[in-house]
Amino acid sequence: MTISEALSWASAVLADISESASLDAEVMLLHCLNKNRSYLYTWPEKILTPEHLKMFKQFVSQREAGKPVAHIVGEREFWSLSFLVNATTLIPRPDTEMLVETALNLPLADDICALDLGTGTGAIALAIASEKPSWSITAVDKIPQAVELACANKQRLHLDHVEVLESDWFSAVAGRQFNLIVSNPPYIDETDVHLNQGDVRFEPHSALTAADEGFADLYYIAATAREFLLPNGYLLMEHGFEQGPALRKKMTELGYQGVATVRDFGSNERCTIGQLI
Ligand code: GLN
């Protein structure tokens, strides 16, 4: 089977279970071949070795059973960086790049301290660190395997200055203060039907769902961050597309100034920022 035949075969097999069947096929084949994207287009007629074909077929059948591509190949690109991924944390989402972009555009000095709560793979903290090498960045997660994964990603990306700690929200940073606190906390309602569909079925509920219609952690962080923010510090959190109005109200009641919501690439409300003067 040639590269192009393998891709057409896999795209057809995956068409029913995935909205991104041909992209899935390409990402999985590239992983088997250990090449970059242009290789597939440069060598469409190249015959796959029996080993590569066997591996590719195994990947396609795992995908057919619903397993996320990121779990099959063990990595996912975020902010043009490659992150190791496993079933202990959320798979980084393109929409979360909007939170990174918003953080990077804040009027902050070069020597600030930032905290990422519930870092998972470390995607947010490490993407910010890659752009702001002089910031002191701390990333925390309460799941030990997530801390391990974030540490592995930090080493892989050579962002050694990022501090990664095991911490239940703020527990390990007691007494410290930051100029910027960011988080993509769990915010999906526990009864949301989307939890039974697609890739989220393979992600841990601890990273996805929160009590009080998904607001419990957003509100907890908004209230508690007040102790951990330096004067003029910012809190920036990702949330569900319908949670903006209630979160803006809550943050304003809690004393945050200039509370505003940023939309994602699909023009849904996605992250909200406020400043504590
Ligand atoms: N945006 C993700 C989703 O809809 C959820 C991320 C989260 O809970 N923090 O699948």
mmCIF file of C-alpha atoms and ligand atoms in Angstrom:
data_model
loop_
_atom_site.group_PDB
_atom_site.id
_atom_site.type_symbol
_atom_site.label_atom_id
_atom_site.label_comp_id
_atom_site.label_asym_id
_atom_site.label_seq_id
_atom_site.Cartn_x
_atom_site.Cartn_y
_atom_site.Cartn_z
ATOM 1 C CA MET A 1 0.000 0.000 0.000
ATOM 2 C CA THR A 2 1.327 3.489 -0.854
ATOM 3 C CA ILE A 3 1.181 6.520 1.445
ATOM 4 C CA SER A 4 -1.676 8.025 -0.509
ATOM 5 C CA GLU A 5 -3.613 4.724 -0.604
ATOM 6 C CA ALA A 6 -3.141 4.259 3.138
ATOM 7 C CA LEU A 7 -4.449 7.754 3.811
ATOM 8 C CA SER A 8 -7.513 7.299 1.585
ATOM 9 C CA TRP A 9 -8.263 3.933 3.155
ATOM 10 C CA ALA A 10 -7.970 5.295 6.725
ATOM 11 C CA SER A 11 -9.986 8.458 5.976
ATOM 12 C CA ALA A 12 -12.817 6.305 4.623
ATOM 13 C CA VAL A 13 -12.720 3.946 7.621
ATOM 14 C CA LEU A 14 -12.739 6.840 10.102
ATOM 15 C CA ALA A 15 -15.292 9.029 8.307
ATOM 16 C CA ASP A 16 -18.178 7.786 10.470
ATOM 17 C CA ILE A 17 -16.523 8.234 13.847
ATOM 18 C CA SER A 18 -14.459 11.389 13.376
ATOM 19 C CA GLU A 19 -15.160 14.862 12.015
ATOM 20 C CA SER A 20 -11.470 15.160 11.191
ATOM 21 C CA ALA A 21 -10.918 11.731 9.624
ATOM 22 C CA SER A 22 -8.283 12.717 7.050
ATOM 23 C CA LEU A 23 -6.322 14.858 9.507
ATOM 24 C CA ASP A 24 -6.468 12.009 12.044
ATOM 25 C CA ALA A 25 -5.117 9.628 9.392
ATOM 26 C CA GLU A 26 -2.264 11.995 8.499
ATOM 27 C CA VAL A 27 -1.235 12.604 12.112
ATOM 28 C CA MET A 28 -1.218 8.866 12.855
ATOM 29 C CA LEU A 29 0.706 7.953 9.677
ATOM 30 C CA LEU A 30 3.302 10.654 10.351
ATOM 31 C CA HIS A 31 3.749 9.245 13.814
ATOM 32 C CA CYS A 32 4.367 5.734 12.374
ATOM 33 C CA LEU A 33 6.868 7.102 9.859
ATOM 34 C CA ASN A 34 8.425 9.582 12.288
ATOM 35 C CA LYS A 35 8.394 12.281 9.606
ATOM 36 C CA ASN A 36 6.943 15.753 9.243
ATOM 37 C CA ARG A 37 3.824 16.697 7.294
ATOM 38 C CA SER A 38 5.462 17.659 3.995
ATOM 39 C CA TYR A 39 6.794 14.107 3.661
ATOM 40 C CA LEU A 40 3.294 12.759 2.943
ATOM 41 C CA TYR A 41 2.776 15.196 0.084
ATOM 42 C CA THR A 42 6.293 14.815 -1.300
ATOM 43 C CA TRP A 43 6.200 10.988 -1.372
ATOM 44 C CA PRO A 44 2.546 9.954 -1.950
ATOM 45 C CA GLU A 45 3.602 6.986 -4.127
ATOM 46 C CA LYS A 46 6.072 5.563 -1.624
ATOM 47 C CA ILE A 47 5.191 2.018 -0.551
ATOM 48 C CA LEU A 48 4.842 1.557 3.219
ATOM 49 C CA THR A 49 7.034 -1.099 4.811
ATOM 50 C CA PRO A 50 5.099 -4.037 6.332
ATOM 51 C CA GLU A 51 6.073 -2.790 9.837
ATOM 52 C CA HIS A 52 4.801 0.734 9.189
ATOM 53 C CA LEU A 53 1.596 -0.554 7.622
ATOM 54 C CA LYS A 54 0.967 -2.902 10.534
ATOM 55 C CA MET A 55 1.475 -0.109 13.062
ATOM 56 C CA PHE A 56 -0.741 2.265 11.067
ATOM 57 C CA LYS A 57 -3.537 -0.319 10.902
ATOM 58 C CA GLN A 58 -3.334 -0.777 14.669
ATOM 59 C CA PHE A 59 -3.589 2.993 15.166
ATOM 60 C CA VAL A 60 -6.574 3.220 12.822
ATOM 61 C CA SER A 61 -8.425 0.482 14.696
ATOM 62 C CA GLN A 62 -7.767 2.193 18.036
ATOM 63 C CA ARG A 63 -9.145 5.413 16.543
ATOM 64 C CA GLU A 64 -12.133 3.499 15.186
ATOM 65 C CA ALA A 65 -12.839 2.416 18.774
ATOM 66 C CA GLY A 66 -12.975 6.114 19.716
ATOM 67 C CA LYS A 67 -9.551 6.634 21.310
ATOM 68 C CA PRO A 68 -8.370 10.231 20.792
ATOM 69 C CA VAL A 69 -5.552 10.679 18.264
ATOM 70 C CA ALA A 70 -3.552 12.533 20.938
ATOM 71 C CA HIS A 71 -3.675 9.437 23.160
ATOM 72 C CA ILE A 72 -2.742 7.120 20.281
ATOM 73 C CA VAL A 73 0.321 9.116 19.244
ATOM 74 C CA GLY A 74 1.009 10.369 22.801
ATOM 75 C CA GLU A 75 1.358 14.027 21.887
ATOM 76 C CA ARG A 76 -0.575 17.109 20.805
ATOM 77 C CA GLU A 77 0.531 20.424 19.371
ATOM 78 C CA PHE A 78 -0.405 23.566 21.297
ATOM 79 C CA TRP A 79 0.973 27.052 20.612
ATOM 80 C CA SER A 80 3.237 25.396 17.976
ATOM 81 C CA LEU A 81 4.903 23.341 20.721
ATOM 82 C CA SER A 82 4.608 19.585 21.046
ATOM 83 C CA PHE A 83 3.189 18.356 24.381
ATOM 84 C CA LEU A 84 3.281 14.800 25.685
ATOM 85 C CA VAL A 85 -0.278 13.774 26.517
ATOM 86 C CA ASN A 86 -1.809 10.872 28.439
ATOM 87 C CA ALA A 87 -5.114 9.844 29.970
ATOM 88 C CA THR A 88 -4.398 11.532 33.326
ATOM 89 C CA THR A 89 -5.135 15.060 32.053
ATOM 90 C CA LEU A 90 -7.047 17.090 29.509
ATOM 91 C CA ILE A 91 -5.785 17.105 25.899
ATOM 92 C CA PRO A 92 -4.756 20.714 25.118
ATOM 93 C CA ARG A 93 -7.413 22.511 23.004
ATOM 94 C CA PRO A 94 -6.865 25.151 20.303
ATOM 95 C CA ASP A 95 -9.421 27.401 22.071
ATOM 96 C CA THR A 96 -7.128 27.615 25.090
ATOM 97 C CA GLU A 97 -4.527 29.370 22.907
ATOM 98 C CA MET A 98 -6.826 32.403 23.251
ATOM 99 C CA LEU A 99 -6.134 32.431 26.996
ATOM 100 C CA VAL A 100 -2.383 32.311 26.321
ATOM 101 C CA GLU A 101 -2.660 35.139 23.807
ATOM 102 C CA THR A 102 -4.701 37.245 26.238
ATOM 103 C CA ALA A 103 -2.132 36.706 29.007
ATOM 104 C CA LEU A 104 0.746 37.654 26.698
ATOM 105 C CA ASN A 105 -0.975 40.888 25.654
ATOM 106 C CA LEU A 106 -1.431 42.204 29.212
ATOM 107 C CA PRO A 107 0.549 45.322 30.157
ATOM 108 C CA LEU A 108 2.904 43.457 32.486
ATOM 109 C CA ALA A 109 6.599 44.000 33.238
ATOM 110 C CA ASP A 110 9.405 41.604 32.259
ATOM 111 C CA ASP A 111 10.058 40.385 35.791
ATOM 112 C CA ILE A 112 6.598 39.329 36.956
ATOM 113 C CA CYS A 113 5.474 36.170 38.758
ATOM 114 C CA ALA A 114 2.677 34.113 37.227
ATOM 115 C CA LEU A 115 0.744 31.086 38.465
ATOM 116 C CA ASP A 116 -1.102 28.468 36.382
ATOM 117 C CA LEU A 117 -3.682 26.515 38.407
ATOM 118 C CA GLY A 118 -4.548 22.979 37.266
ATOM 119 C CA THR A 119 -1.821 22.924 34.653
ATOM 120 C CA GLY A 120 -2.416 19.351 33.387
ATOM 121 C CA THR A 121 0.090 18.812 30.554
ATOM 122 C CA GLY A 122 1.583 22.203 31.429
ATOM 123 C CA ALA A 123 0.326 23.618 28.121
ATOM 124 C CA ILE A 124 -0.666 27.100 29.332
ATOM 125 C CA ALA A 125 2.305 27.702 31.651
ATOM 126 C CA LEU A 126 4.857 26.360 29.175
ATOM 127 C CA ALA A 127 3.397 28.198 26.172
ATOM 128 C CA ILE A 128 3.576 31.449 28.171
ATOM 129 C CA ALA A 129 7.099 30.590 29.366
ATOM 130 C CA SER A 130 8.217 29.998 25.769
ATOM 131 C CA GLU A 131 7.247 33.596 24.949
ATOM 132 C CA LYS A 132 8.257 35.218 28.246
ATOM 133 C CA PRO A 133 11.579 33.697 29.314
ATOM 134 C CA SER A 134 12.089 36.337 32.003
ATOM 135 C CA TRP A 135 8.791 35.721 33.823
ATOM 136 C CA SER A 136 8.847 33.545 36.965
ATOM 137 C CA ILE A 137 6.178 30.968 36.254
ATOM 138 C CA THR A 138 4.745 28.410 38.670
ATOM 139 C CA ALA A 139 2.445 25.645 37.409
ATOM 140 C CA VAL A 140 0.447 23.508 39.850
ATOM 141 C CA ASP A 141 -1.799 20.465 39.666
ATOM 142 C CA LYS A 142 -3.301 18.277 42.370
ATOM 143 C CA ILE A 143 -2.958 15.031 40.365
ATOM 144 C CA PRO A 144 0.586 13.607 40.851
ATOM 145 C CA GLN A 145 0.599 12.039 37.364
ATOM 146 C CA ALA A 146 -0.241 15.422 35.855
ATOM 147 C CA VAL A 147 2.641 17.002 37.769
ATOM 148 C CA GLU A 148 4.898 14.294 36.339
ATOM 149 C CA LEU A 149 3.613 14.943 32.824
ATOM 150 C CA ALA A 150 4.016 18.725 33.125
ATOM 151 C CA CYS A 151 7.596 18.167 34.363
ATOM 152 C CA ALA A 152 8.314 15.880 31.409
ATOM 153 C CA ASN A 153 6.967 18.528 29.028
ATOM 154 C CA LYS A 154 8.975 21.263 30.704
ATOM 155 C CA GLN A 155 12.181 19.223 30.208
ATOM 156 C CA ARG A 156 11.281 18.290 26.656
ATOM 157 C CA LEU A 157 10.691 21.942 25.770
ATOM 158 C CA HIS A 158 13.808 23.108 27.646
ATOM 159 C CA LEU A 159 11.768 25.493 29.791
ATOM 160 C CA ASP A 160 13.637 24.566 32.937
ATOM 161 C CA HIS A 161 12.876 27.821 34.737
ATOM 162 C CA VAL A 162 9.182 26.930 35.125
ATOM 163 C CA GLU A 163 8.389 25.668 38.637
ATOM 164 C CA VAL A 164 5.970 22.709 38.720
ATOM 165 C CA LEU A 165 4.338 21.762 42.047
ATOM 166 C CA GLU A 166 1.784 19.305 43.332
ATOM 167 C CA SER A 167 -0.911 21.497 44.825
ATOM 168 C CA ASP A 168 -4.651 21.402 45.427
ATOM 169 C CA TRP A 169 -5.347 24.813 43.835
ATOM 170 C CA PHE A 170 -3.406 27.225 46.088
ATOM 171 C CA SER A 171 -2.329 24.798 48.844
ATOM 172 C CA ALA A 172 1.377 24.623 47.913
ATOM 173 C CA VAL A 173 1.763 28.376 47.289
ATOM 174 C CA ALA A 174 0.446 29.559 50.662
ATOM 175 C CA GLY A 175 1.882 32.960 51.549
ATOM 176 C CA ARG A 176 3.034 33.728 47.988
ATOM 177 C CA GLN A 177 1.634 36.388 45.663
ATOM 178 C CA PHE A 178 1.565 36.725 41.891
ATOM 179 C CA ASN A 179 1.073 39.426 39.272
ATOM 180 C CA LEU A 180 -0.933 37.065 37.097
ATOM 181 C CA ILE A 181 -2.998 33.977 37.864
ATOM 182 C CA VAL A 182 -4.280 31.895 34.950
ATOM 183 C CA SER A 183 -6.357 28.738 34.904
ATOM 184 C CA ASN A 184 -8.313 26.422 32.675
ATOM 185 C CA PRO A 185 -10.237 24.724 35.494
ATOM 186 C CA PRO A 186 -12.926 22.067 35.108
ATOM 187 C CA TYR A 187 -16.119 23.911 34.203
ATOM 188 C CA ILE A 188 -18.518 21.456 32.573
ATOM 189 C CA ASP A 189 -21.753 20.558 34.358
ATOM 190 C CA GLU A 190 -21.659 16.970 35.634
ATOM 191 C CA THR A 191 -24.824 16.111 33.673
ATOM 192 C CA ASP A 192 -23.695 17.592 30.334
ATOM 193 C CA VAL A 193 -24.451 15.141 27.500
ATOM 194 C CA HIS A 194 -21.236 16.109 25.678
ATOM 195 C CA LEU A 195 -19.302 14.129 28.283
ATOM 196 C CA ASN A 196 -20.537 10.965 26.565
ATOM 197 C CA GLN A 197 -19.344 11.983 23.111
ATOM 198 C CA GLY A 198 -16.028 12.004 21.257
ATOM 199 C CA ASP A 199 -12.602 12.526 22.815
ATOM 200 C CA VAL A 200 -13.863 13.800 26.208
ATOM 201 C CA ARG A 201 -14.994 10.227 27.024
ATOM 202 C CA PHE A 202 -11.296 9.386 27.377
ATOM 203 C CA GLU A 203 -10.381 12.376 29.536
ATOM 204 C CA PRO A 204 -10.569 12.383 33.345
ATOM 205 C CA HIS A 205 -13.700 13.905 34.871
ATOM 206 C CA SER A 206 -11.491 15.617 37.451
ATOM 207 C CA ALA A 207 -10.227 17.850 34.625
ATOM 208 C CA LEU A 208 -13.622 18.447 33.039
ATOM 209 C CA THR A 209 -16.508 18.671 35.478
ATOM 210 C CA ALA A 210 -17.338 20.857 38.436
ATOM 211 C CA ALA A 211 -20.303 21.139 40.798
ATOM 212 C CA ASP A 212 -22.820 24.013 40.754
ATOM 213 C CA GLU A 213 -23.486 23.752 37.014
ATOM 214 C CA GLY A 214 -19.757 23.827 36.361
ATOM 215 C CA PHE A 215 -19.139 27.052 38.350
ATOM 216 C CA ALA A 216 -17.729 25.606 41.597
ATOM 217 C CA ASP A 217 -14.035 25.819 40.704
ATOM 218 C CA LEU A 218 -14.328 29.061 38.706
ATOM 219 C CA TYR A 219 -15.969 30.753 41.712
ATOM 220 C CA TYR A 220 -13.582 29.179 44.229
ATOM 221 C CA ILE A 221 -10.558 30.392 42.269
ATOM 222 C CA ALA A 222 -12.044 33.869 41.753
ATOM 223 C CA ALA A 223 -12.680 34.236 45.502
ATOM 224 C CA THR A 224 -9.424 32.715 46.725
ATOM 225 C CA ALA A 225 -7.125 34.341 44.146
ATOM 226 C CA ARG A 226 -7.728 37.683 45.885
ATOM 227 C CA GLU A 227 -5.302 36.616 48.656
ATOM 228 C CA PHE A 228 -2.716 35.477 46.123
ATOM 229 C CA LEU A 229 -2.682 38.469 43.761
ATOM 230 C CA LEU A 230 -0.275 41.360 44.115
ATOM 231 C CA PRO A 231 -1.741 44.878 43.752
ATOM 232 C CA ASN A 232 -2.826 45.410 40.119
ATOM 233 C CA GLY A 233 -2.594 41.659 39.519
ATOM 234 C CA TYR A 234 -4.785 39.918 36.978
ATOM 235 C CA LEU A 235 -6.921 36.789 37.157
ATOM 236 C CA LEU A 236 -7.636 35.141 33.803
ATOM 237 C CA MET A 237 -9.734 31.971 33.525
ATOM 238 C CA GLU A 238 -11.131 29.864 30.709
ATOM 239 C CA HIS A 239 -14.803 28.862 30.993
ATOM 240 C CA GLY A 240 -17.753 27.438 29.099
ATOM 241 C CA PHE A 241 -19.307 29.471 26.277
ATOM 242 C CA GLU A 242 -22.441 30.235 28.318
ATOM 243 C CA GLN A 243 -20.728 30.999 31.630
ATOM 244 C CA GLY A 244 -19.422 34.499 30.774
ATOM 245 C CA PRO A 245 -22.284 36.642 32.164
ATOM 246 C CA ALA A 246 -22.453 34.848 35.546
ATOM 247 C CA LEU A 247 -18.673 34.788 35.946
ATOM 248 C CA ARG A 248 -18.356 38.508 35.092
ATOM 249 C CA LYS A 249 -21.026 39.266 37.693
ATOM 250 C CA LYS A 250 -19.319 37.137 40.348
ATOM 251 C CA MET A 251 -15.845 38.586 39.677
ATOM 252 C CA THR A 252 -17.217 42.137 39.777
ATOM 253 C CA GLU A 253 -18.955 41.399 43.101
ATOM 254 C CA LEU A 254 -15.664 40.026 44.413
ATOM 255 C CA GLY A 255 -13.974 43.359 43.681
ATOM 256 C CA TYR A 256 -12.225 42.717 40.368
ATOM 257 C CA GLN A 257 -12.038 45.746 38.073
ATOM 258 C CA GLY A 258 -12.407 45.971 34.300
ATOM 259 C CA VAL A 259 -13.890 42.496 34.134
ATOM 260 C CA ALA A 260 -14.135 41.465 30.480
ATOM 261 C CA THR A 261 -14.571 38.336 28.404
ATOM 262 C CA VAL A 262 -12.564 37.335 25.342
ATOM 263 C CA ARG A 263 -14.052 35.192 22.570
ATOM 264 C CA ASP A 264 -12.385 32.156 21.019
ATOM 265 C CA PHE A 265 -11.775 31.354 17.322
ATOM 266 C CA GLY A 266 -15.351 30.125 17.029
ATOM 267 C CA SER A 267 -16.465 33.522 18.480
ATOM 268 C CA ASN A 268 -17.773 31.906 21.673
ATOM 269 C CA GLU A 269 -17.110 33.606 25.006
ATOM 270 C CA ARG A 270 -14.120 31.646 26.305
ATOM 271 C CA CYS A 271 -12.045 33.412 28.941
ATOM 272 C CA THR A 272 -12.671 36.191 31.421
ATOM 273 C CA ILE A 273 -10.178 38.585 32.948
ATOM 274 C CA GLY A 274 -10.299 40.943 35.901
ATOM 275 C CA GLN A 275 -7.782 43.054 37.789
ATOM 276 C CA LEU A 276 -7.485 43.578 41.509
ATOM 277 C CA ILE A 277 -6.358 47.140 42.134
HETATM 278 N N1 GLN B 1 -13.392 23.156 26.652
HETATM 279 C C1 GLN B 1 -13.354 21.798 27.079
HETATM 280 C C2 GLN B 1 -14.466 21.011 26.430
HETATM 281 O O1 GLN B 1 -15.487 21.560 26.117
HETATM 282 C C3 GLN B 1 -13.430 21.662 28.577
HETATM 283 C C4 GLN B 1 -12.239 22.166 29.239
HETATM 284 C C5 GLN B 1 -12.401 22.280 30.721
HETATM 285 O O2 GLN B 1 -13.285 21.716 31.356
HETATM 286 N N2 GLN B 1 -11.563 23.045 31.297
HETATM 287 O O3 GLN B 1 -14.328 19.828 26.199
#
